[in-house]
Coordinates of C-alpha atoms in Angstrom, one line a residue:
X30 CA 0.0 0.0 0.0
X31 CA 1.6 3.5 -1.0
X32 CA 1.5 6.7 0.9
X33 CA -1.2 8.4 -0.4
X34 CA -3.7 4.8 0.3
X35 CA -2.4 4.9 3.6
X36 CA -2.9 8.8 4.0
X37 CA -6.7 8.3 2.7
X38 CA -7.0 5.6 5.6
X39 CA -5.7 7.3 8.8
X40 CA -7.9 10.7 7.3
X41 CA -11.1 8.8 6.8
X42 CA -10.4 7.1 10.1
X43 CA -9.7 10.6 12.0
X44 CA -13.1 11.5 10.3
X45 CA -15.0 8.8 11.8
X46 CA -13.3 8.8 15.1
X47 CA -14.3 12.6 15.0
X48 CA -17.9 12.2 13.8
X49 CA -18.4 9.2 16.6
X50 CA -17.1 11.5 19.0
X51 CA -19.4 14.4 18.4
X52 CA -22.5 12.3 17.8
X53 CA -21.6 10.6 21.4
X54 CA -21.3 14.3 23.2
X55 CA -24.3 15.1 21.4
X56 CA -26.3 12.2 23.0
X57 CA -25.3 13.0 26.1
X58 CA -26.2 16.9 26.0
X59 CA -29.4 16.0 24.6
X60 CA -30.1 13.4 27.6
X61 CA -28.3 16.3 30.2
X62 CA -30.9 18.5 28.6
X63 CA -33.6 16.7 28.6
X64 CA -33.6 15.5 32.1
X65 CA -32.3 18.8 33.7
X66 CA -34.8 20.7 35.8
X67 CA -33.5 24.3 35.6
X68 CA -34.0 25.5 31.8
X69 CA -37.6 24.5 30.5
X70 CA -36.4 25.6 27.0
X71 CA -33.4 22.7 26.9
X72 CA -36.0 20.3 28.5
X73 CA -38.2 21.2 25.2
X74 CA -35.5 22.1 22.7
X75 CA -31.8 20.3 23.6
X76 CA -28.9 21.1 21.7
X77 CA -31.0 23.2 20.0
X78 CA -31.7 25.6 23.2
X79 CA -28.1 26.2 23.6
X80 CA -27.8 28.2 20.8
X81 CA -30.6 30.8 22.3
X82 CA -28.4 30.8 25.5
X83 CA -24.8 31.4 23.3
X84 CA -26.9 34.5 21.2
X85 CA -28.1 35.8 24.6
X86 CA -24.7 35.2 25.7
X87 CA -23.2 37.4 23.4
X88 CA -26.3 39.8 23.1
X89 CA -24.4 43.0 24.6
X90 CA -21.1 42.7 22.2
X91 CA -23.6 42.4 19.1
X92 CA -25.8 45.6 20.3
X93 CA -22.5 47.0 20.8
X94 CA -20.6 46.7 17.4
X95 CA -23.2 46.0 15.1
X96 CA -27.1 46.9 16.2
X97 CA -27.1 50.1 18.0
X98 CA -27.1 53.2 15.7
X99 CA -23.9 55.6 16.7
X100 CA -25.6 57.4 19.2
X101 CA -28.5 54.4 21.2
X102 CA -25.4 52.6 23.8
X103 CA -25.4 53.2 26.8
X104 CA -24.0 54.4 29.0
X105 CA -22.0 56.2 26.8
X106 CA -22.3 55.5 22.8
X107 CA -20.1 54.5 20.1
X108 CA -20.3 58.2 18.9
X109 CA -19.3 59.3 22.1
X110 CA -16.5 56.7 22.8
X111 CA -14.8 57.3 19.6
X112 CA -14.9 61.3 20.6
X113 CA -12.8 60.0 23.4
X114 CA -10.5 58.3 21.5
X115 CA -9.7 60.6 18.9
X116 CA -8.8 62.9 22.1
X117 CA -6.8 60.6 23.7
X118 CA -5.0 58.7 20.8
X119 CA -4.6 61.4 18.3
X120 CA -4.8 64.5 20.3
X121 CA -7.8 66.1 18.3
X122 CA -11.5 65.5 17.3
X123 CA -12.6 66.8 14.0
X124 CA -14.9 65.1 12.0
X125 CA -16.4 65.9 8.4
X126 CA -20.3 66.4 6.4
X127 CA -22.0 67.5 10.1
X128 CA -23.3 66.7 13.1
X129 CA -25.6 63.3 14.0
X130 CA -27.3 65.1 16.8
X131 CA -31.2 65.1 16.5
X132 CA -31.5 68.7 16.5
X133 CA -35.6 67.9 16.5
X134 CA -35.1 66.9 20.2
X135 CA -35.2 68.5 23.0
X136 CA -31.4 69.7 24.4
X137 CA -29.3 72.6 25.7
X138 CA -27.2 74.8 23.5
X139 CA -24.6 77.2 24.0
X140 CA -25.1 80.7 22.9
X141 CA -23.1 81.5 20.1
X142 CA -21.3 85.4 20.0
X143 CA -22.1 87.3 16.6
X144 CA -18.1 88.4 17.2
X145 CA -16.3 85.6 18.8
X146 CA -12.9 86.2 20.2
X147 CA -9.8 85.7 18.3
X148 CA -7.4 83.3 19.1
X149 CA -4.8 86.0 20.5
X150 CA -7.6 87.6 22.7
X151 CA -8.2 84.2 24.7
X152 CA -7.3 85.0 28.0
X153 CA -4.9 81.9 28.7
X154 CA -1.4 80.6 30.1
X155 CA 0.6 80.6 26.6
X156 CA 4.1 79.5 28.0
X157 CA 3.3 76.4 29.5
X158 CA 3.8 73.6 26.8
X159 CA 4.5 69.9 27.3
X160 CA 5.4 67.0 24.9
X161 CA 3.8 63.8 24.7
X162 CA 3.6 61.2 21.9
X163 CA 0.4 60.9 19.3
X164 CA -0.8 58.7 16.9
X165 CA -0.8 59.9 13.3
X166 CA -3.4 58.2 11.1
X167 CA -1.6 57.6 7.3
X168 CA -4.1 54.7 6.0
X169 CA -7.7 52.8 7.3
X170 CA -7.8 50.4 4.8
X171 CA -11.1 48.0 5.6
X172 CA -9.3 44.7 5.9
X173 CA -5.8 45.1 7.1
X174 CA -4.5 46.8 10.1
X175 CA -4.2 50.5 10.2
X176 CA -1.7 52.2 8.8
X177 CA -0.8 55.0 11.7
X178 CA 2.5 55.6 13.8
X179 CA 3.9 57.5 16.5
X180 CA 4.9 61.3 16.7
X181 CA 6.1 63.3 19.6
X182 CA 3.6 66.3 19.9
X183 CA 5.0 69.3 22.0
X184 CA 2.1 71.9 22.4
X185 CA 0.4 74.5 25.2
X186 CA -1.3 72.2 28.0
X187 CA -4.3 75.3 27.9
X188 CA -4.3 76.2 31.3
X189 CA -6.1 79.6 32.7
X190 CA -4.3 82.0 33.0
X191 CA -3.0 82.7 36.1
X192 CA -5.0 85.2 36.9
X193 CA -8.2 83.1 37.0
X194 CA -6.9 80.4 39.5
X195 CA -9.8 78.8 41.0
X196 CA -8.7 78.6 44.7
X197 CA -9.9 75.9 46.9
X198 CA -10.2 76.9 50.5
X199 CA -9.2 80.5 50.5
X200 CA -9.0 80.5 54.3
X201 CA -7.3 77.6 54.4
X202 CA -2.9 77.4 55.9
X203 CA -2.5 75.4 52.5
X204 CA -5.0 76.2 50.3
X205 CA -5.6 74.1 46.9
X206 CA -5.0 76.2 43.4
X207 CA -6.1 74.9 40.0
X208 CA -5.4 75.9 37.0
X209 CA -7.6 73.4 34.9
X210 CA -11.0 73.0 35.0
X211 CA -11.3 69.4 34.5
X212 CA -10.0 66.6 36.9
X213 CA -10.0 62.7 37.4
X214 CA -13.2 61.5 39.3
X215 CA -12.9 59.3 42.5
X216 CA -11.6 56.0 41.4
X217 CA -9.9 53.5 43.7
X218 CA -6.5 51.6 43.5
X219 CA -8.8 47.9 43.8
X220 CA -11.7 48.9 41.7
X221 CA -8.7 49.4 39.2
X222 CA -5.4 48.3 38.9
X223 CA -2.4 49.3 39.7
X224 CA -1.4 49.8 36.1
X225 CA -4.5 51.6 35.2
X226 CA -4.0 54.1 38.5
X227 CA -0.9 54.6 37.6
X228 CA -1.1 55.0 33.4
X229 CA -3.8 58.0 35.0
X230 CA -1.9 59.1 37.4
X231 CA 1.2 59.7 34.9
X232 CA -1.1 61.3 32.3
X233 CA -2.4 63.6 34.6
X234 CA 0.7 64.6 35.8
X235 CA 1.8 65.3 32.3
X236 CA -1.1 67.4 31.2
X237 CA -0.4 69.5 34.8
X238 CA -2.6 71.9 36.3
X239 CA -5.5 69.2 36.9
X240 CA -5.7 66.9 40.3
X241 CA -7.0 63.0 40.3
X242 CA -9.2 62.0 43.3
X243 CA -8.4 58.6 44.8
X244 CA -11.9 57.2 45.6
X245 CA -12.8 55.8 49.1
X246 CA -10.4 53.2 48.5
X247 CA -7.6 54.9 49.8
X248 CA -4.3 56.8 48.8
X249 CA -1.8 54.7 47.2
X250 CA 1.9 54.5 46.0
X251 CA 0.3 54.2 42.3
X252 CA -1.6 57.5 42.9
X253 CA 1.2 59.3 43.6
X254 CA 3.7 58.0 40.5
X255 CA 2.7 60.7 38.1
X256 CA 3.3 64.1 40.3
X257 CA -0.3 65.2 40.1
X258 CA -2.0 67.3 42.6
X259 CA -4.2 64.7 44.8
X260 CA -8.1 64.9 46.5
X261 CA -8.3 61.6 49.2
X262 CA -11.5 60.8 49.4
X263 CA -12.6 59.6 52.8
X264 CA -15.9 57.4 52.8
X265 CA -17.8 55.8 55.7
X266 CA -15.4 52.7 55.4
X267 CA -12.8 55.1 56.4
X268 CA -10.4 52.9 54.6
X269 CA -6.5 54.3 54.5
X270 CA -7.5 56.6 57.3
X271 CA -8.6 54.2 60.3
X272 CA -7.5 51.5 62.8
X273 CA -8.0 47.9 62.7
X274 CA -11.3 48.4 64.2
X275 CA -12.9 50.7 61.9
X276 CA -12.4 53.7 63.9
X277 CA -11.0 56.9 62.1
X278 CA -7.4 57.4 62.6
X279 CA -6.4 61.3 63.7
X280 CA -3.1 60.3 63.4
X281 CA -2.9 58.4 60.0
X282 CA -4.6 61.4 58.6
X283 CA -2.0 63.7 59.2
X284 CA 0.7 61.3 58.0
X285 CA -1.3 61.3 55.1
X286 CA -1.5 65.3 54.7
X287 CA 2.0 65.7 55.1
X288 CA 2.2 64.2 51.4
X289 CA 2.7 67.4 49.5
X290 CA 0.8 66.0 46.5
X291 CA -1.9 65.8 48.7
X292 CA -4.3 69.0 48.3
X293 CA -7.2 68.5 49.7
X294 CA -10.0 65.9 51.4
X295 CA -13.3 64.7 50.2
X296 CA -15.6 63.5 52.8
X297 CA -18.2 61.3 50.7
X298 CA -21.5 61.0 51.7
X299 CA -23.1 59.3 48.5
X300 CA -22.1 58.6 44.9
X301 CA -24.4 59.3 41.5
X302 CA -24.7 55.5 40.7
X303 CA -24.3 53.7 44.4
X304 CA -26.0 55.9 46.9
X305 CA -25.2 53.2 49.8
X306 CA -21.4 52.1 50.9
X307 CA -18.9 50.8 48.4
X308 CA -18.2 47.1 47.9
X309 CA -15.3 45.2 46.7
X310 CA -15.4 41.8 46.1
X311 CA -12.7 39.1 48.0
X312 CA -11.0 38.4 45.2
X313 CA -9.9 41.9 44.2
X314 CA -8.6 42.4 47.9
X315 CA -5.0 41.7 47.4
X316 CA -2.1 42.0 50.2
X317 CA -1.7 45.2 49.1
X318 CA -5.1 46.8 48.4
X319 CA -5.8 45.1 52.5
X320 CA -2.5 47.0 53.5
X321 CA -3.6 50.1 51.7
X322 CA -7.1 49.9 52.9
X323 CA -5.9 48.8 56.4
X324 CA -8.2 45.7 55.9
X325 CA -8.0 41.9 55.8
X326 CA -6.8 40.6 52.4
X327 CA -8.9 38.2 50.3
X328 CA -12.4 39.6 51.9
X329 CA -15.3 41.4 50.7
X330 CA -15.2 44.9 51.7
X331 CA -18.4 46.6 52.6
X332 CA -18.5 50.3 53.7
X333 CA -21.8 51.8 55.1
X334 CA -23.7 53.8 53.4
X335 CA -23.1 56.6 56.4
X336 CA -20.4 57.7 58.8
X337 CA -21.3 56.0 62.0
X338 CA -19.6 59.7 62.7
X339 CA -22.1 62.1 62.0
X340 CA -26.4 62.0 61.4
X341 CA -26.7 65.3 60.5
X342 CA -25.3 68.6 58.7
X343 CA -23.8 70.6 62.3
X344 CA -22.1 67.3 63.3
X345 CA -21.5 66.6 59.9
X346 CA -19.5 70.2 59.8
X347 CA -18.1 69.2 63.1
X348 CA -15.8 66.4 61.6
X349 CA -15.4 69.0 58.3
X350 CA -14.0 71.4 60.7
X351 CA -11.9 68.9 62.8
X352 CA -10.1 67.7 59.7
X353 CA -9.5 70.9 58.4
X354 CA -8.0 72.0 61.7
X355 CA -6.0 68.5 62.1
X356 CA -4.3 69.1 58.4
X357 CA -4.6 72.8 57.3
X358 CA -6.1 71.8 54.4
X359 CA -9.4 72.1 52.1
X360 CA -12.3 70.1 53.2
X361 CA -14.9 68.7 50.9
X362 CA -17.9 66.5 50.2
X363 CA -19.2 64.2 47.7
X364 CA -23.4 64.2 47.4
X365 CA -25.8 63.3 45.4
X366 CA -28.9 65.7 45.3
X367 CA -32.4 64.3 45.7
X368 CA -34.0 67.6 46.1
X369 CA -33.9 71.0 46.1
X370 CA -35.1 70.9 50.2
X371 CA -31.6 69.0 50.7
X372 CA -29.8 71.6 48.8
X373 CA -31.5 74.4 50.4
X374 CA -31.3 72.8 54.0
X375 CA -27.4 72.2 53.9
X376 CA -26.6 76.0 52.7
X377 CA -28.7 77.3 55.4
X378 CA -26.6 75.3 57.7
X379 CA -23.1 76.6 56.2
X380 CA -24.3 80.0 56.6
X381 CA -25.7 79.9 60.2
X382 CA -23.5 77.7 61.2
X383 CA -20.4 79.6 59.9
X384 CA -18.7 76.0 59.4
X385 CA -19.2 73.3 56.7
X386 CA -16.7 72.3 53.2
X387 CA -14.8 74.6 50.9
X388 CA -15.9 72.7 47.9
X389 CA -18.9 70.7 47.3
X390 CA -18.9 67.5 44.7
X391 CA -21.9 67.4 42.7
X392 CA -22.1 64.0 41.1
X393 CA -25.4 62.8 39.5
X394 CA -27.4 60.4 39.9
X395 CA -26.1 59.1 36.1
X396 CA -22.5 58.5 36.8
X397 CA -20.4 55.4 37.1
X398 CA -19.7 52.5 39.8
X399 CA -17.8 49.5 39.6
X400 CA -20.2 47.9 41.3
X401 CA -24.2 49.3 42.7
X402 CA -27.4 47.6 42.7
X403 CA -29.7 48.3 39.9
X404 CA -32.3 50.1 42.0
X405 CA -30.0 52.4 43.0
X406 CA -28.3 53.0 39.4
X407 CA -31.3 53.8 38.1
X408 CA -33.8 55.7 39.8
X409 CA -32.0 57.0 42.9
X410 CA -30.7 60.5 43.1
X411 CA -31.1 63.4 40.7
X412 CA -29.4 63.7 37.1
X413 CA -26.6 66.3 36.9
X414 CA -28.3 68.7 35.2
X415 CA -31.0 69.4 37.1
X416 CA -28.8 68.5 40.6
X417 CA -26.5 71.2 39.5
X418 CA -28.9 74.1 39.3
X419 CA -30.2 73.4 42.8
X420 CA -26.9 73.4 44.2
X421 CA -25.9 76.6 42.9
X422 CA -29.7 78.1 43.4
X423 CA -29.2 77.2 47.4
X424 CA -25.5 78.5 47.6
X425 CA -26.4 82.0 46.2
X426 CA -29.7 81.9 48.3
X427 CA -28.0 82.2 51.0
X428 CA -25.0 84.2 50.6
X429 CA -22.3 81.5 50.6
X430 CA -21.9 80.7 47.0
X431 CA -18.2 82.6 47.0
X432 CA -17.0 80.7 49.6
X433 CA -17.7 77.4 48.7
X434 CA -16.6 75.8 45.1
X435 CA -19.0 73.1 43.2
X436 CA -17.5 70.1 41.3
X437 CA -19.8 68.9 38.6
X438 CA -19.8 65.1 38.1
X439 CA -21.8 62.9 35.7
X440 CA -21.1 62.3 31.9
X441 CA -19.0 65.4 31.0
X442 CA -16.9 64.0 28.5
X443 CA -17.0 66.6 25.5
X444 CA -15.7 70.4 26.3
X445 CA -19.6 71.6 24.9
X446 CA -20.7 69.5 28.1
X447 CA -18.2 70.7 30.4
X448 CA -19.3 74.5 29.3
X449 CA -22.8 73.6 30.3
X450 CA -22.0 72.5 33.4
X451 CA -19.8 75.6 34.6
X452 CA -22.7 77.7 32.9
X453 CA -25.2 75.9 35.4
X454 CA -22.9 76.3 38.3
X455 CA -19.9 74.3 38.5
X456 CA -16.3 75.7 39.2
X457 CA -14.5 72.8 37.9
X458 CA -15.9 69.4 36.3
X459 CA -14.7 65.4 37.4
X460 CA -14.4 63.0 34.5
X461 CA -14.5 58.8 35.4
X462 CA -15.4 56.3 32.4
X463 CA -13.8 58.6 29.6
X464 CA -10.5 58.4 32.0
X465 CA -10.9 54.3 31.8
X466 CA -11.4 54.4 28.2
X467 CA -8.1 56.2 27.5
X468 CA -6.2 53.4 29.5
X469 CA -8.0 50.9 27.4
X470 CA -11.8 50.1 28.8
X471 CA -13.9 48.6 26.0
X472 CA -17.3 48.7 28.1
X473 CA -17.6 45.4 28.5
X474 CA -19.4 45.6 31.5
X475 CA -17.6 43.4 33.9
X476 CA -16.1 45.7 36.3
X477 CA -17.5 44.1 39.2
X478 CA -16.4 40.9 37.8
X479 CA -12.5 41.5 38.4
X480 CA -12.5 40.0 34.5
X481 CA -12.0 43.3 32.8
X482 CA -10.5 41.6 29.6
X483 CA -8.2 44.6 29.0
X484 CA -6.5 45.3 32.3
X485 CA -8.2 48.2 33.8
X486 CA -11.2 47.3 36.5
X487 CA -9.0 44.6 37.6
X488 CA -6.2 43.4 39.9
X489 CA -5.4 40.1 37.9
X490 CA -1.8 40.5 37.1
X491 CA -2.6 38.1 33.9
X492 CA -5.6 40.4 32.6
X493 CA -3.4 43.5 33.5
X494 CA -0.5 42.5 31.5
X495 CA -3.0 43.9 28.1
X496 CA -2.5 47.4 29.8
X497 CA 0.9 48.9 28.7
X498 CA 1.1 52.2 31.2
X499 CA 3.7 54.0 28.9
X500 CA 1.6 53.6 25.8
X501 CA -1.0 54.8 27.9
X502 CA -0.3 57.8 30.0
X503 CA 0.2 59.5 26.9
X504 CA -3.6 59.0 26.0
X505 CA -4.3 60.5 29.3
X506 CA -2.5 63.7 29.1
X507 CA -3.8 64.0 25.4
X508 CA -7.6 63.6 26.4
X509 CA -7.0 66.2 29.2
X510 CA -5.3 68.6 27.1
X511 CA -7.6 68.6 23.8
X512 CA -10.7 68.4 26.2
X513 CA -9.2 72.4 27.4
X514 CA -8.6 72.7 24.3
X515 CA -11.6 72.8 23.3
X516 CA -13.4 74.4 26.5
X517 CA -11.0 77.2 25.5
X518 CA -12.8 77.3 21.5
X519 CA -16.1 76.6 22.9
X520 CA -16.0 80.0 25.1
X521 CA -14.4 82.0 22.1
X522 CA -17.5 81.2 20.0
X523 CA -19.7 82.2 22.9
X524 CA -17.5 85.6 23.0
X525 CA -16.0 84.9 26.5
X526 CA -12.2 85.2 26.4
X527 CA -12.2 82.3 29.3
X528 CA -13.8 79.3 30.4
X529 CA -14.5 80.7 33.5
X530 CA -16.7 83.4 32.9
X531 CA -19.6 80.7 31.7
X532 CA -22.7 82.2 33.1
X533 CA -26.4 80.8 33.0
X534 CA -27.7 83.4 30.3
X535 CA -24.8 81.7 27.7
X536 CA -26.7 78.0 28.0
X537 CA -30.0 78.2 26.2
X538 CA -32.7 75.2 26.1
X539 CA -34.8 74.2 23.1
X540 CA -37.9 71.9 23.7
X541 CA -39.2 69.6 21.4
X542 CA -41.5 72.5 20.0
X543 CA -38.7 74.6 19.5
X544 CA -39.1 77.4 21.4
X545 CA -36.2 78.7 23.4
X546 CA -35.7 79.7 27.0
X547 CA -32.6 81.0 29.0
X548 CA -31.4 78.5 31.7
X549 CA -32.5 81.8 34.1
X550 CA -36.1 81.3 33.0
X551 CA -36.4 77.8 33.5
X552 CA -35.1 78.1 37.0
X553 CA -37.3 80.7 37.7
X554 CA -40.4 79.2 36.4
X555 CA -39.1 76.1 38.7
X556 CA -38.5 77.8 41.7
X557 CA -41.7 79.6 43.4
X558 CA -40.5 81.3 46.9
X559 CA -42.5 79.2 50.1
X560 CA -40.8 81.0 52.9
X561 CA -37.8 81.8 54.1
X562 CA -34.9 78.5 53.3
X563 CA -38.0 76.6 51.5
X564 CA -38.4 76.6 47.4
X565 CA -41.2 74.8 45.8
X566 CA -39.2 73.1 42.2

């Protein structure tokens, strides 16, 4: 018998080992399936049912790439996430034939000047440059990877202008200057990874003149990497700042603000998307995270959802005021609005009290969590945009508006968004998810998972091996720097020389009818005096 006979015979027998093979896991799914109790459709349908569970399966990456229109995902679309991208990976964000907005819809617009400002009358620090690397598209061709390589890119960072600092805690022995508007939301070293904290932290430290805040999870080594200016975050878990019982830690605090990257605190009372205490599942807790934390490694960590510390605003202020004294620095905290009586109760309090936080955090009841219950996610707390306004209404009601900064959070990741917000109110704005998606999130969805396929919501040291932090924390520093940028063209075309000087009357709202009101009238026609301290919205 010759080669090729013999060939024939080992293939055909390969094929029929194969085929016996198949047909005999196929017997026994369909008997698995048909005696199983659990699924009524494979009790019905086996083998078949399985592929209803793979398509379900697979649902989310299908709606993702292929079934949702540019603008339907959520929680941010493909339109959106590819504006981030082009920020981060190219350093700009132009794109050709005209906007996909439905301008039939209902939406806010900014006011356009009849004489803009020219680009030598913005009002802006002109000195200050910084290099970092971009990609430069050559070729997209449909079926073969891009053609695009790397180029160093030295350029202004677009911070204001000295003259416009926005101070933090004026009355403060080290009070907390900024000279960009837009910062890194609360996001903990154990929700991410250490390679994602630090590609941030080292972007952030390259665009200068912007701060990262380090979530309740505690201040870490990887925070600190980059150089850039740091909020802690305290939360009810007290984590970094506490004892092995759970009792706050006076003297760990002060260690911790002797750090001079360390500008300010953030007490956190509630966040947009998990109004209740932050959780972190066992297998995330690490040696280290435990360490940082001051926790027992490879547990679930719960924090309240309240400091045992505190039931109301004057001894809320108390402990404000105690950790101010104890470190000489600003003082924060993080809410979530639920209704204008809340706003209007806690600025009464600041101003007859005489006490309470230099800057207030504003996040909405849209923003991010690696992990919340989808009660809370959804229906509990006001959206930013209508948080905002009440804030800043209750502030100015009662005369302590100057003394006390706002920090807008909740889906700000465009610079005509960020105007908005600092037109409703804000001083300065905090970006999460757009942050992750520079170091490489794909929204997949699995942050609470400790799966993140790509390295970032995740302290597997195989999954984090996908995120390289030098490639990275040049994405960063490019988002930051195109998103001023463009805050800075954004206020030329609404004839303001600076960001800064956003006011309500340059925001306009169309309704679906489209007629036009001033964000002034529609918080007038909301707001219908009831007394002294008391609005009716």
């Amino acid at each position: 018998m010759n080669i090729a006979n013999i060939m024939t015979v080992i293939g055909f027998v390969a094929v029929v080992f194969t085929i016996a093979i198949l047909l005999g896991i196929g017997v026994y799914v369909f008997f698995v399936d048909r005696t199983q109790k659990q699924h009524p459709v494979l009790r019905n349908y086996p083998l078949v049912g399985r592929v209803r569970y793979f398509f379900e399966k697979i649902g989310p990456e299908l709606r993702q790439y292929f079934f949702n229109n540019d603008r339907e995902g959520k929680p941010i679309s493909r339109e959106e996430y590819q504006h981030i991208i082009k920020k981060a990976k190219y350093k700009r964000d132009v794109y050709g034939f005209g906007s996909q907005r439905d301008f039939e819809k209902e939406g806010y617009y900014i006011r356009n000047a009849m004489f803009p400002k020219l680009t030598e009358e913005i009002k802006m620090d002109r000195n200050t440059k910084q290099k970092t690397n971009r990609y430069l598209l050559v070729k997209d061709p449909l079926f073969t990877q891009r053609d695009e390589h790397i180029e160093a890119d030295d350029s202004p960072v677009y911070l204001l202008d000295e003259d416009d600092t926005i101070v933090i805690g004026n009355n403060c022995k080290y009070p907390f200057k900024v000279r960009g508007q837009i910062g890194m939301s609360a996001m903990s070293y154990g929700s991410l990874g250490e390679r994602a904290i630090t590609a941030l932290s080292e972007g952030l430290g390259i665009a200068k003149g912007t701060w990262m805040n380090t979530g309740e999870g505690g201040l870490s080594d990887y925070h600190l990497k980059g150089g850039a200016d740091i909020i802690m975050q305290i939360g009810p878990g007290k984590f970094g700042v506490r004892d092995k019982e759970g009792n706050f830690n006076w003297d760990e605090l002060l260690e911790k603000s002797k750090i001079p990257q360390l500008k300010a605190f953030e007490v956190k009372l509630a966040q947009g998307a998990k109004t209740r205490g932050g959780h972190v599942d066992a297998e995330k807790v690490t040696e280290e995270i435990a360490r940082i934390r001051m926790v027992e490694p490879h547990q679930s960590i719960d924090s309240p959802n309240r400091f045992p510390e505190f039931d109301d605003a004057p001894s809320l202020f108390n402990f404000i005021e105690r950790i101010r004294e104890h470190t000489g620095k600003p003082v924060g905290m993080k809410v979530v609005v639920g209704s204008h009586f809340d706003a209007d109760d806690l600025a009464k309090q600041i101003r007859d009290t005489g006490k309470g936080p230099d800057f207030i955090t504003v996040d909405g009841g849209e923003g991010g969590t690696g992990a919340s219950y989808q009660e809370l996610t959804d229906s509990v707390g006001l959206p930013i945009k209508s948080a905002l306004p009440l804030m800043d209404n209750a502030l100015k009601k009662y005369g302590v508006r100057d003394r006390v900064k706002i920090i807008a959070s909740g889906k700000m990741f465009s610079p005509d968004k960020v105007a908005i917000a600092i037109a409703m109110g804000a001083d300065l704005v905090n970006i999460a998810r757009a942050f992750m998606i520079t170091v490489g999130c794909i929204q997949t969805l699995k942050c609470a998972s400790n799966a993140c396929p790509v390295g970032v919501a995740t302290t597997d040291p195989d999954l984090q091996k996908a995120l390289v932090v030098d490639e990275k924390k040049y994405r960063t520093a490019n988002y930051v720097i195109t998103m001023r940028k463009g805050l800075f063209r954004v206020a030329a075309a609404a004839g303001l020389n600076s960001p800064v000087h956003f006011k309500r009357e340059h925001v306009v709202y169309k309704d679906e009818k489209g007629k036009t009101w001033s964000l002034d009238d529609i918080y007038q026609s909301m707001i219908q005096p009831d007394g002294e301290g008391s609005v009716n919205a």
